[in-house]
Amino acid sequence: MYGSHSIDAPWGASVFGAASVDAAPDLARLRVAIAETRPKPGEAFEATRGGVNRIRDVLRGHGIPDTAVSTSRLDLKSSWDYGGERKFLGYECFVIELRELDLLESVLVDVVEAGANQVDGVEFDVSAKKELRARARAAAVAAAREKAALYAEAAQVRLGPVVHIKDVDSEQMPNSYRSHRGGGAGGDGDGDLTPGRISVTAGVVVGFSLIGG
């Protein structure tokens, strides 16, 4: 083993295993913002807040509850134009969590028409990520055991009990580790996102004792 996930004092077989589980997204987070410029700060905030209220009304019309809308940034900036006149920019960014994905296009169109003049993007996700991660972790352990068994057979020894398990953060796995992902549990094996799918990945380092052949 190489890198930060190696075991410092190996006493048997130390192997890395990983797996990915793919699932269709069942929720989306739409990030939009309203920016309004006015000559006075109070007017800028008032105009921005009015736009937010219009958007909330539109979302209620789509059956989206207020609890699914959260403010992520509120700001007020000032600047001077070339004529020496001071302007104030009221800015509010918020996230809309949408669980009816077939409404996404119509919701996006309506919130823009209601005053959202900045769209930062749409993030797709799955609500059962914890369960998917658990499946990926179990498959990663199975991949590590399979790899260790091959090494043991080649070395003419037998695997003993597991004596060490170390979780590897899937977001920090180097490319050299990612190339060793196992398919397992419905994953495609390479960890890439396929169109319309969310890939949840797990990695683990497992240490086995060895028994002479």
Coordinates of C-alpha atoms in Angstrom, one line a residue:
M1 CA 0.0 0.0 0.0
Y2 CA 1.1 3.5 -0.8
G3 CA -0.2 6.9 0.2
S4 CA -1.9 8.3 3.3
H5 CA -4.2 5.3 3.7
S6 CA -1.4 2.7 4.1
I7 CA -1.0 0.8 7.3
D8 CA 2.3 1.8 9.0
A9 CA 3.3 -1.6 10.4
P10 CA 1.9 -4.4 8.2
W11 CA 1.7 -7.8 9.8
G12 CA -0.3 -9.6 7.1
A13 CA -2.2 -8.5 4.0
S14 CA -3.4 -4.9 3.7
V15 CA -5.7 -4.3 0.7
F16 CA -7.9 -1.5 -0.5
G17 CA -11.4 -2.1 -1.8
A18 CA -14.0 0.3 -3.2
A19 CA -17.4 0.1 -4.8
S20 CA -20.1 2.4 -6.2
V21 CA -23.9 2.2 -6.1
D22 CA -25.9 4.1 -8.7
A23 CA -29.4 5.4 -8.2
A24 CA -31.8 7.6 -10.1
P25 CA -32.1 11.1 -8.5
D26 CA -35.3 11.8 -6.6
L27 CA -34.8 15.4 -5.6
A28 CA -33.2 18.5 -7.0
R29 CA -31.9 21.7 -5.3
L30 CA -32.4 24.8 -7.4
R31 CA -30.2 27.7 -6.5
V32 CA -31.6 31.1 -7.6
A33 CA -31.0 34.7 -6.5
I34 CA -32.6 38.1 -6.7
A35 CA -30.5 41.2 -7.1
E36 CA -32.1 44.7 -7.1
T37 CA -30.4 48.1 -7.5
R38 CA -31.9 51.1 -5.9
P39 CA -30.6 54.6 -4.8
K40 CA -31.2 53.9 -1.1
P41 CA -30.3 50.8 0.9
G42 CA -33.8 50.4 2.4
E43 CA -35.3 50.5 -1.1
A44 CA -32.8 47.9 -2.3
F45 CA -33.8 45.6 0.5
E46 CA -37.5 46.2 0.0
A47 CA -37.3 45.5 -3.7
T48 CA -35.3 42.3 -3.1
R49 CA -37.7 41.1 -0.4
G50 CA -40.7 41.8 -2.6
G51 CA -39.2 39.6 -5.3
V52 CA -38.6 36.8 -2.7
N53 CA -42.2 37.0 -1.6
R54 CA -43.4 36.7 -5.2
I55 CA -41.3 33.7 -5.8
R56 CA -42.5 32.1 -2.6
D57 CA -46.1 32.6 -3.8
V58 CA -45.2 31.0 -7.1
L59 CA -43.7 28.0 -5.3
R60 CA -46.8 27.6 -3.1
G61 CA -48.8 27.5 -6.3
H62 CA -46.8 24.5 -7.3
G63 CA -47.4 22.8 -4.0
I64 CA -43.8 23.4 -2.7
P65 CA -43.9 24.2 1.1
D66 CA -42.0 27.1 2.6
T67 CA -39.9 24.6 4.5
A68 CA -38.4 23.5 1.2
V69 CA -37.1 27.0 0.5
S70 CA -34.0 28.3 2.5
T71 CA -32.0 31.5 2.3
S72 CA -28.3 30.8 1.8
R73 CA -27.0 34.4 1.4
L74 CA -28.3 37.9 2.1
D75 CA -26.2 40.9 1.2
L76 CA -26.2 44.6 0.6
K77 CA -23.5 46.3 -1.5
S78 CA -22.9 49.9 -2.6
S79 CA -21.1 51.4 -5.5
W80 CA -20.6 54.7 -7.3
D81 CA -21.4 55.1 -11.0
Y82 CA -19.6 57.3 -13.4
G83 CA -21.8 60.3 -12.6
G84 CA -20.9 60.2 -9.0
E85 CA -24.2 58.7 -7.9
R86 CA -24.2 56.1 -5.2
K87 CA -26.2 52.9 -5.9
F88 CA -27.2 50.1 -3.5
L89 CA -27.6 46.4 -4.5
G90 CA -29.8 44.2 -2.5
Y91 CA -29.0 40.5 -3.0
E92 CA -30.6 37.4 -1.7
C93 CA -29.8 33.8 -2.7
F94 CA -31.9 30.9 -1.8
V95 CA -32.2 27.2 -2.4
I96 CA -35.4 25.4 -3.5
E97 CA -35.5 21.7 -2.7
L98 CA -37.8 20.0 -5.2
R99 CA -39.0 16.4 -4.8
E100 CA -41.2 16.3 -7.9
L101 CA -38.6 16.3 -10.6
D102 CA -41.2 16.5 -13.4
L103 CA -42.0 20.0 -12.1
L104 CA -38.4 21.2 -12.4
E105 CA -38.7 22.9 -15.8
S106 CA -42.0 24.7 -15.0
V107 CA -40.8 25.8 -11.6
L108 CA -37.6 27.2 -13.0
V109 CA -39.5 29.2 -15.7
D110 CA -42.0 30.5 -13.2
V111 CA -39.4 31.7 -10.6
V112 CA -37.5 33.5 -13.3
E113 CA -40.6 35.2 -14.5
A114 CA -41.4 36.1 -10.8
G115 CA -38.1 38.0 -10.5
A116 CA -35.2 35.5 -10.0
N117 CA -32.7 37.3 -12.2
Q118 CA -29.8 34.9 -11.4
V119 CA -29.9 31.1 -11.7
D120 CA -26.8 29.5 -10.2
G121 CA -27.7 25.9 -11.2
V122 CA -29.5 22.7 -10.3
E123 CA -28.0 20.0 -8.1
F124 CA -29.5 16.5 -8.3
D125 CA -29.4 14.2 -5.3
V126 CA -31.0 11.1 -3.8
S127 CA -32.9 11.2 -0.5
A128 CA -31.7 7.6 0.5
K129 CA -28.0 8.5 0.3
K130 CA -27.3 7.0 3.8
E131 CA -28.7 3.6 2.7
L132 CA -26.8 3.7 -0.6
R133 CA -23.6 4.6 1.2
A134 CA -24.1 1.6 3.5
R135 CA -24.5 -0.7 0.5
A136 CA -21.4 0.7 -1.1
R137 CA -19.4 0.2 2.1
A138 CA -20.5 -3.4 2.3
A139 CA -19.6 -4.0 -1.3
A140 CA -16.2 -2.3 -0.8
V141 CA -15.4 -4.7 2.0
A142 CA -16.3 -7.6 -0.2
A143 CA -14.1 -6.2 -3.0
A144 CA -11.2 -5.9 -0.5
R145 CA -11.7 -9.5 0.7
E146 CA -11.8 -10.8 -2.9
K147 CA -8.6 -9.0 -3.7
A148 CA -6.9 -10.3 -0.5
A149 CA -7.9 -13.9 -1.3
L150 CA -6.3 -13.6 -4.8
Y151 CA -3.1 -12.3 -3.2
A152 CA -3.1 -15.1 -0.6
E153 CA -3.7 -17.8 -3.2
A154 CA -0.8 -16.5 -5.3
A155 CA 1.5 -16.4 -2.2
Q156 CA 0.4 -19.9 -1.2
V157 CA -1.0 -18.8 2.1
R158 CA -4.5 -18.6 3.6
L159 CA -6.4 -15.5 4.9
G160 CA -6.8 -15.3 8.6
P161 CA -9.3 -13.1 10.5
V162 CA -9.7 -9.4 9.8
V163 CA -7.6 -7.4 12.2
H164 CA -7.8 -3.9 10.8
I165 CA -10.5 -1.9 9.0
K166 CA -9.9 1.7 8.0
D167 CA -12.5 3.9 6.2
V168 CA -11.4 5.9 3.2
D169 CA -13.2 9.2 2.5
S170 CA -14.5 8.7 -1.0
E171 CA -14.1 12.4 -1.8
Q172 CA -10.4 12.2 -1.0
M173 CA -9.5 9.0 -2.7
P174 CA -6.5 9.6 -5.1
N175 CA -6.9 8.6 -8.7
S176 CA -4.7 5.6 -8.1
Y177 CA -7.2 4.3 -5.6
R178 CA -10.3 5.2 -7.8
S179 CA -8.9 3.0 -10.5
H180 CA -9.3 0.0 -8.2
R181 CA -13.0 0.3 -7.5
G182 CA -15.1 -2.8 -7.7
G183 CA -18.5 -2.9 -9.4
G184 CA -20.6 -4.6 -6.8
A185 CA -24.0 -3.6 -5.5
G186 CA -25.2 -2.3 -8.8
G187 CA -22.3 0.1 -9.4
D188 CA -20.7 0.6 -12.8
G189 CA -17.2 0.1 -11.4
D190 CA -15.6 3.3 -12.6
G191 CA -17.3 5.8 -10.3
D192 CA -18.3 8.2 -13.0
L193 CA -21.7 9.8 -13.0
T194 CA -23.9 8.5 -15.9
P195 CA -26.7 10.6 -17.3
G196 CA -29.6 10.7 -14.9
R197 CA -27.8 8.7 -12.2
I198 CA -26.2 9.6 -8.9
S199 CA -23.1 7.5 -7.9
V200 CA -22.4 6.9 -4.2
T201 CA -18.9 5.5 -3.6
A202 CA -17.2 4.0 -0.6
G203 CA -13.6 2.9 0.0
V204 CA -12.0 0.9 2.8
V205 CA -8.6 -0.6 3.7
V206 CA -8.9 -4.0 5.3
G207 CA -6.0 -5.8 7.1
F208 CA -6.0 -9.6 7.2
S209 CA -3.8 -11.9 9.2
L210 CA -2.1 -14.7 7.2
I211 CA -1.9 -18.4 7.9
G212 CA 0.9 -20.5 6.3
G213 CA -0.2 -22.8 3.5

